[in-house]
Amino acid sequence: MTSTLISTLLLALLYLAVVRFVDMNEKEPRWAMLMVFAFGALGAAAPSVGINQSTLGLNLWASASVRELVKFLAIGAGVGVLVAYGQRRGWEEFNGTMDGIVYGTCGGLGFGVGEQLINQLTFSAISIPGLAVSEVASFGKLALSGLSDGVVGAIIGAGFGLASEAKAPVARALLPVAALVGAVLADAAHQLLKHGNALGDSGALRSNLALGAPGLLIGAVAVYALTAERHAIHGHLDDEVQTGAVGAADLPLLKSVVARQVAYAKAFASFKLGYFFGIRSVHNLQVQLAFAKARLAKESDPERRVRVDGEVAKIRAALVERRRALEGSAS
């Protein structure tokens, strides 16, 4: 049990580190990522309650539907908390396709880790002589299996993210449902390719192919989202130098991910930890300002424009205050 718990913890930390690294422009709060991850992990226990596991295991579509519905509810609950938190704070915390992919991946990975933990604790006592697997090989198998849940969870998250950007109420309602259907299809395809009608070496190849198909789709959506984020940063922050929300020295860092990371590394290496965390927080909020202004530029509904304009004003005011505090601590 101790080995299983350690492996599961390491797997969770590895997954969250990778997801956080990919989210380059606007880092999502760690507490929010952990919350959605935990929702997914707790949801993994749901299929084992009140459901005949033998029947579920023999029915491909039932298994895929139940698994993805649980992920959908877990990710949806996390998104609901984030939306409520943003409304209370005054500006959105969940605001786009990339956010959806990040939180969807966290929820899916949490489900995968929870499911693997349940399986390992349930069957840990079973040992077949001559078929023992090394800890490294076992950890690699856990990582690959859980990764598939993260990829499919990202499809669900992308649906919520796209819905947050949609203007038509019908689109906002249907996009998450369409994403759920896509996730069920991807889950079923992965199970079929991984386990269906084959033994031997081709199983690993089929598993990788099954993982690659939805992975390529999510990769394409992520590239699109990151490109849109880059355009927002380049197009909506230059004039904020005059308002005091963005400093002249901030602009080159905001427009270059590499330069930004180098600046962070220098601050950390110089043991200026207060400045390190402060400048990261300021840059993150400046990127949120760019996204809010980009939404405002596209908004045509008068009522929604007033709401988004108020959001922009609140972020700008918070930035001016944070930059003053940061400059005071640096001096």
Short mmCIF file of C-alpha atoms in Angstrom, two decimals:
data_model
loop_
_atom_site.label_atom_id
_atom_site.label_comp_id
_atom_site.label_asym_id
_atom_site.label_seq_id
_atom_site.Cartn_x
_atom_site.Cartn_y
_atom_site.Cartn_z
CA MET A 1 0.00 0.00 0.00
CA THR A 2 2.84 2.41 0.84
CA SER A 3 4.45 1.85 -2.56
CA THR A 4 1.12 2.40 -4.30
CA LEU A 5 0.45 5.63 -2.45
CA ILE A 6 3.95 6.96 -3.21
CA SER A 7 3.64 6.06 -6.90
CA THR A 8 0.22 7.72 -7.07
CA LEU A 9 1.50 10.90 -5.40
CA LEU A 10 4.50 11.10 -7.73
CA LEU A 11 2.22 10.53 -10.71
CA ALA A 12 -0.12 13.32 -9.61
CA LEU A 13 2.77 15.77 -9.12
CA LEU A 14 4.25 14.85 -12.51
CA TYR A 15 0.95 15.35 -14.31
CA LEU A 16 0.22 18.71 -12.68
CA ALA A 17 3.75 19.97 -13.39
CA VAL A 18 3.42 19.10 -17.08
CA VAL A 19 -0.02 20.76 -17.37
CA ARG A 20 1.22 23.90 -15.63
CA PHE A 21 4.25 24.11 -17.93
CA VAL A 22 2.08 23.88 -21.05
CA ASP A 23 -0.14 26.72 -19.80
CA MET A 24 2.42 29.33 -20.82
CA ASN A 25 0.75 32.73 -20.93
CA GLU A 26 -1.73 32.85 -18.06
CA LYS A 27 -0.85 30.44 -15.28
CA GLU A 28 -3.94 29.07 -13.65
CA PRO A 29 -3.95 29.17 -9.82
CA ARG A 30 -2.49 26.06 -8.25
CA TRP A 31 -5.42 25.78 -5.83
CA ALA A 32 -7.84 25.75 -8.76
CA MET A 33 -5.88 23.07 -10.64
CA LEU A 34 -5.64 20.95 -7.50
CA MET A 35 -9.36 21.41 -6.84
CA VAL A 36 -10.41 20.12 -10.28
CA PHE A 37 -7.80 17.35 -10.03
CA ALA A 38 -9.29 16.32 -6.67
CA PHE A 39 -12.83 16.40 -8.08
CA GLY A 40 -11.71 14.03 -10.84
CA ALA A 41 -9.93 11.73 -8.38
CA LEU A 42 -12.95 11.56 -6.09
CA GLY A 43 -15.19 10.93 -9.08
CA ALA A 44 -13.18 7.83 -9.95
CA ALA A 45 -14.82 6.05 -7.04
CA ALA A 46 -18.33 6.74 -8.36
CA PRO A 47 -18.45 3.95 -11.01
CA SER A 48 -17.65 1.38 -8.32
CA VAL A 49 -20.70 2.38 -6.26
CA GLY A 50 -24.03 0.84 -7.25
CA ILE A 51 -22.83 -0.42 -10.65
CA ASN A 52 -22.18 -4.00 -11.63
CA GLN A 53 -18.51 -3.88 -12.59
CA SER A 54 -18.61 -7.15 -14.51
CA THR A 55 -21.42 -5.90 -16.74
CA LEU A 56 -19.72 -2.53 -17.12
CA GLY A 57 -16.42 -4.12 -18.06
CA LEU A 58 -18.00 -6.25 -20.77
CA ASN A 59 -19.90 -3.37 -22.40
CA LEU A 60 -17.56 -0.99 -24.19
CA TRP A 61 -20.08 1.82 -24.68
CA ALA A 62 -21.47 1.58 -21.16
CA SER A 63 -17.98 1.74 -19.71
CA ALA A 64 -16.95 4.73 -21.85
CA SER A 65 -20.23 6.56 -21.17
CA VAL A 66 -20.06 6.13 -17.39
CA ARG A 67 -16.39 7.09 -17.18
CA GLU A 68 -16.77 10.22 -19.29
CA LEU A 69 -20.01 11.29 -17.61
CA VAL A 70 -18.20 11.17 -14.27
CA LYS A 71 -15.35 13.27 -15.68
CA PHE A 72 -17.86 15.68 -17.23
CA LEU A 73 -19.59 16.21 -13.88
CA ALA A 74 -16.29 16.58 -12.01
CA ILE A 75 -14.87 19.09 -14.50
CA GLY A 76 -18.22 20.91 -14.69
CA ALA A 77 -18.29 21.22 -10.90
CA GLY A 78 -14.81 22.71 -10.94
CA VAL A 79 -15.74 25.16 -13.70
CA GLY A 80 -18.83 26.16 -11.72
CA VAL A 81 -16.72 26.97 -8.65
CA LEU A 82 -14.31 29.02 -10.77
CA VAL A 83 -17.13 30.97 -12.44
CA ALA A 84 -18.70 31.74 -9.05
CA TYR A 85 -15.30 32.79 -7.69
CA GLY A 86 -14.74 35.10 -10.66
CA GLN A 87 -18.15 36.71 -10.26
CA ARG A 88 -17.49 37.40 -6.61
CA ARG A 89 -14.01 38.80 -7.29
CA GLY A 90 -15.09 41.00 -10.20
CA TRP A 91 -13.31 39.43 -13.18
CA GLU A 92 -13.42 35.99 -14.72
CA GLU A 93 -11.17 33.17 -13.59
CA PHE A 94 -12.38 30.78 -16.29
CA ASN A 95 -12.26 32.63 -19.59
CA GLY A 96 -11.37 30.71 -22.69
CA THR A 97 -10.53 27.55 -24.57
CA MET A 98 -7.03 27.20 -23.12
CA ASP A 99 -8.40 27.44 -19.58
CA GLY A 100 -10.87 24.72 -20.47
CA ILE A 101 -8.12 22.45 -21.79
CA VAL A 102 -6.00 23.00 -18.68
CA TYR A 103 -8.79 22.30 -16.20
CA GLY A 104 -10.22 19.48 -18.31
CA THR A 105 -6.81 17.83 -18.37
CA CYS A 106 -6.49 18.25 -14.60
CA GLY A 107 -9.89 16.65 -14.02
CA GLY A 108 -9.14 13.80 -16.42
CA LEU A 109 -5.73 13.15 -14.89
CA GLY A 110 -7.26 13.22 -11.43
CA PHE A 111 -9.78 10.61 -12.55
CA GLY A 112 -6.98 8.48 -13.99
CA VAL A 113 -4.91 8.69 -10.80
CA GLY A 114 -7.94 7.90 -8.62
CA GLU A 115 -8.91 4.96 -10.81
CA GLN A 116 -5.39 3.56 -10.79
CA LEU A 117 -5.17 3.96 -7.01
CA ILE A 118 -8.42 2.04 -6.54
CA ASN A 119 -7.27 -0.71 -8.90
CA GLN A 120 -3.86 -1.00 -7.27
CA LEU A 121 -5.29 -1.18 -3.76
CA THR A 122 -7.95 -3.67 -4.87
CA PHE A 123 -5.62 -6.04 -6.69
CA SER A 124 -2.34 -5.40 -4.87
CA ALA A 125 -2.64 -8.68 -3.01
CA ILE A 126 -2.73 -10.71 -6.23
CA SER A 127 0.73 -11.91 -7.24
CA ILE A 128 1.52 -14.40 -9.99
CA PRO A 129 4.93 -16.08 -9.65
CA GLY A 130 7.21 -15.38 -12.61
CA LEU A 131 5.16 -12.36 -13.77
CA ALA A 132 6.35 -9.75 -11.27
CA VAL A 133 6.76 -6.28 -12.75
CA SER A 134 9.46 -3.83 -11.67
CA GLU A 135 8.51 -0.60 -9.90
CA VAL A 136 9.78 1.46 -12.85
CA ALA A 137 7.80 -0.54 -15.40
CA SER A 138 4.71 -0.42 -13.18
CA PHE A 139 5.01 3.35 -12.79
CA GLY A 140 5.38 3.77 -16.55
CA LYS A 141 2.24 1.72 -17.13
CA LEU A 142 0.34 3.84 -14.61
CA ALA A 143 1.54 7.03 -16.28
CA LEU A 144 0.47 5.94 -19.76
CA SER A 145 -2.93 4.75 -18.59
CA GLY A 146 -3.64 7.92 -16.63
CA LEU A 147 -2.43 10.10 -19.49
CA SER A 148 -5.22 8.80 -21.71
CA ASP A 149 -7.75 10.02 -19.14
CA GLY A 150 -6.10 13.44 -19.17
CA VAL A 151 -6.24 13.67 -22.95
CA VAL A 152 -9.91 12.73 -23.06
CA GLY A 153 -10.65 15.03 -20.13
CA ALA A 154 -9.11 17.85 -22.16
CA ILE A 155 -11.78 17.28 -24.82
CA ILE A 156 -14.48 17.87 -22.18
CA GLY A 157 -12.66 20.90 -20.85
CA ALA A 158 -12.28 22.35 -24.34
CA GLY A 159 -16.06 22.13 -24.71
CA PHE A 160 -16.57 24.17 -21.53
CA GLY A 161 -13.89 26.63 -22.67
CA LEU A 162 -15.41 27.11 -26.11
CA ALA A 163 -18.82 27.59 -24.49
CA SER A 164 -17.41 30.38 -22.33
CA GLU A 165 -16.40 32.23 -25.53
CA ALA A 166 -19.63 31.56 -27.45
CA LYS A 167 -22.15 34.38 -27.81
CA ALA A 168 -25.28 32.41 -28.69
CA PRO A 169 -27.04 30.78 -25.69
CA VAL A 170 -27.70 27.66 -27.76
CA ALA A 171 -23.99 27.27 -28.53
CA ARG A 172 -23.09 27.75 -24.86
CA ALA A 173 -25.51 24.97 -23.94
CA LEU A 174 -24.62 22.52 -26.73
CA LEU A 175 -20.83 22.80 -26.87
CA PRO A 176 -20.20 21.02 -23.52
CA VAL A 177 -22.66 18.28 -24.53
CA ALA A 178 -20.94 17.87 -27.89
CA ALA A 179 -17.60 17.65 -26.06
CA LEU A 180 -19.02 14.92 -23.80
CA VAL A 181 -20.12 12.92 -26.85
CA GLY A 182 -16.65 13.38 -28.37
CA ALA A 183 -15.04 12.22 -25.13
CA VAL A 184 -17.19 9.06 -25.03
CA LEU A 185 -16.21 8.28 -28.63
CA ALA A 186 -12.52 8.90 -27.86
CA ASP A 187 -12.68 6.75 -24.72
CA ALA A 188 -14.40 3.91 -26.56
CA ALA A 189 -11.93 4.13 -29.44
CA HIS A 190 -9.01 4.05 -27.01
CA GLN A 191 -10.37 1.00 -25.20
CA LEU A 192 -11.10 -0.77 -28.47
CA LEU A 193 -7.66 -0.10 -29.93
CA LYS A 194 -5.90 -0.94 -26.69
CA HIS A 195 -7.72 -4.16 -25.83
CA GLY A 196 -9.78 -5.20 -28.80
CA ASN A 197 -9.04 -8.44 -30.60
CA ALA A 198 -5.27 -8.63 -30.19
CA LEU A 199 -2.48 -9.99 -28.08
CA GLY A 200 1.27 -9.57 -28.26
CA ASP A 201 3.44 -6.65 -29.28
CA SER A 202 0.80 -4.90 -31.38
CA GLY A 203 -1.12 -4.00 -28.19
CA ALA A 204 1.35 -1.26 -27.26
CA LEU A 205 1.22 0.16 -30.78
CA ARG A 206 -2.58 0.24 -30.75
CA SER A 207 -2.57 1.89 -27.33
CA ASN A 208 -0.27 4.65 -28.57
CA LEU A 209 -2.36 5.14 -31.71
CA ALA A 210 -5.53 5.36 -29.62
CA LEU A 211 -3.91 7.96 -27.40
CA GLY A 212 -2.48 9.90 -30.32
CA ALA A 213 -5.76 10.56 -32.15
CA PRO A 214 -7.46 12.69 -29.47
CA GLY A 215 -4.04 14.02 -28.46
CA LEU A 216 -3.50 15.50 -31.91
CA LEU A 217 -6.95 17.08 -31.81
CA ILE A 218 -6.34 18.68 -28.43
CA GLY A 219 -2.87 19.76 -29.58
CA ALA A 220 -4.40 21.58 -32.53
CA VAL A 221 -6.98 23.28 -30.29
CA ALA A 222 -4.25 24.26 -27.81
CA VAL A 223 -2.12 25.79 -30.57
CA TYR A 224 -5.14 27.77 -31.74
CA ALA A 225 -5.87 28.95 -28.19
CA LEU A 226 -2.25 29.92 -27.51
CA THR A 227 -2.13 31.82 -30.80
CA ALA A 228 -5.27 33.74 -29.85
CA GLU A 229 -3.74 34.51 -26.46
CA ARG A 230 -0.55 35.77 -28.13
CA HIS A 231 -2.56 38.06 -30.41
CA ALA A 232 -4.42 39.45 -27.40
CA ILE A 233 -1.17 40.21 -25.58
CA HIS A 234 0.38 41.89 -28.63
CA GLY A 235 -2.73 43.87 -29.53
CA HIS A 236 -4.21 45.09 -26.24
CA LEU A 237 -1.45 46.01 -23.78
CA ASP A 238 0.65 48.72 -25.44
CA ASP A 239 -1.79 51.48 -24.52
CA GLU A 240 -1.91 50.30 -20.90
CA VAL A 241 1.51 51.85 -20.27
CA GLN A 242 -0.27 55.21 -20.07
CA THR A 243 -2.75 53.93 -17.46
CA GLY A 244 -0.02 52.53 -15.21
CA ALA A 245 -1.36 48.98 -15.44
CA VAL A 246 1.64 47.89 -17.56
CA GLY A 247 5.20 49.16 -17.28
CA ALA A 248 7.45 49.79 -20.26
CA ALA A 249 9.77 47.06 -19.00
CA ASP A 250 6.87 44.62 -18.80
CA LEU A 251 5.95 44.71 -22.49
CA PRO A 252 9.01 42.87 -23.91
CA LEU A 253 8.60 40.15 -21.27
CA LEU A 254 4.88 39.76 -21.87
CA LYS A 255 5.42 39.41 -25.62
CA SER A 256 8.13 36.75 -25.27
CA VAL A 257 7.59 33.58 -23.22
CA VAL A 258 11.33 32.83 -23.31
CA ALA A 259 12.34 36.31 -22.08
CA ARG A 260 9.74 36.10 -19.34
CA GLN A 261 11.01 32.76 -18.08
CA VAL A 262 14.63 33.99 -18.15
CA ALA A 263 13.62 37.02 -16.04
CA TYR A 264 11.87 34.75 -13.55
CA ALA A 265 14.89 32.45 -13.36
CA LYS A 266 17.23 35.40 -12.67
CA ALA A 267 14.99 36.70 -9.90
CA PHE A 268 14.76 33.24 -8.33
CA ALA A 269 18.52 32.62 -8.64
CA SER A 270 19.17 35.97 -6.92
CA PHE A 271 17.00 34.83 -3.98
CA LYS A 272 14.61 37.74 -4.55
CA LEU A 273 11.68 35.52 -3.76
CA GLY A 274 9.27 38.34 -2.91
CA TYR A 275 9.98 40.01 -6.25
CA PHE A 276 9.87 36.63 -8.03
CA PHE A 277 6.35 35.82 -6.85
CA GLY A 278 5.23 39.43 -7.16
CA ILE A 279 6.30 39.92 -10.78
CA ARG A 280 4.76 36.59 -11.79
CA SER A 281 1.48 37.66 -10.22
CA VAL A 282 1.58 41.03 -11.97
CA HIS A 283 2.38 39.50 -15.36
CA ASN A 284 -0.39 36.96 -14.94
CA LEU A 285 -2.92 39.67 -14.21
CA GLN A 286 -1.66 41.76 -17.14
CA VAL A 287 -2.32 38.82 -19.45
CA GLN A 288 -5.83 38.54 -17.99
CA LEU A 289 -6.29 42.24 -18.77
CA ALA A 290 -5.30 41.59 -22.40
CA PHE A 291 -7.82 38.73 -22.64
CA ALA A 292 -10.59 40.84 -21.13
CA LYS A 293 -9.90 43.70 -23.56
CA ALA A 294 -9.88 41.22 -26.46
CA ARG A 295 -13.33 39.96 -25.38
CA LEU A 296 -14.53 43.55 -25.08
CA ALA A 297 -13.37 44.35 -28.62
CA LYS A 298 -15.37 41.41 -29.99
CA GLU A 299 -18.50 41.99 -27.93
CA SER A 300 -21.48 43.54 -29.71
CA ASP A 301 -24.23 43.09 -27.13
CA PRO A 302 -24.56 46.38 -25.16
CA GLU A 303 -25.37 44.71 -21.86
CA ARG A 304 -22.45 42.31 -22.08
CA ARG A 305 -20.14 45.14 -23.16
CA VAL A 306 -20.97 47.03 -19.98
CA ARG A 307 -20.19 43.94 -17.90
CA VAL A 308 -16.88 43.21 -19.65
CA ASP A 309 -15.91 46.89 -19.54
CA GLY A 310 -16.43 46.82 -15.79
CA GLU A 311 -14.26 43.73 -15.59
CA VAL A 312 -11.49 45.51 -17.52
CA ALA A 313 -11.67 48.48 -15.15
CA LYS A 314 -11.41 46.24 -12.06
CA ILE A 315 -8.41 44.35 -13.43
CA ARG A 316 -6.71 47.63 -14.39
CA ALA A 317 -7.25 49.07 -10.91
CA ALA A 318 -5.93 45.90 -9.26
CA LEU A 319 -2.86 46.01 -11.50
CA VAL A 320 -2.03 49.61 -10.67
CA GLU A 321 -2.20 48.72 -6.97
CA ARG A 322 -0.09 45.58 -7.35
CA ARG A 323 2.56 47.34 -9.41
CA ARG A 324 2.88 50.08 -6.82
CA ALA A 325 3.27 47.50 -4.07
CA LEU A 326 5.85 45.60 -6.11
CA GLU A 327 7.87 48.72 -6.85
CA GLY A 328 7.76 49.65 -3.17
CA SER A 329 9.05 46.22 -2.10
CA ALA A 330 11.79 46.32 -4.76
CA SER A 331 13.04 49.68 -3.55
#
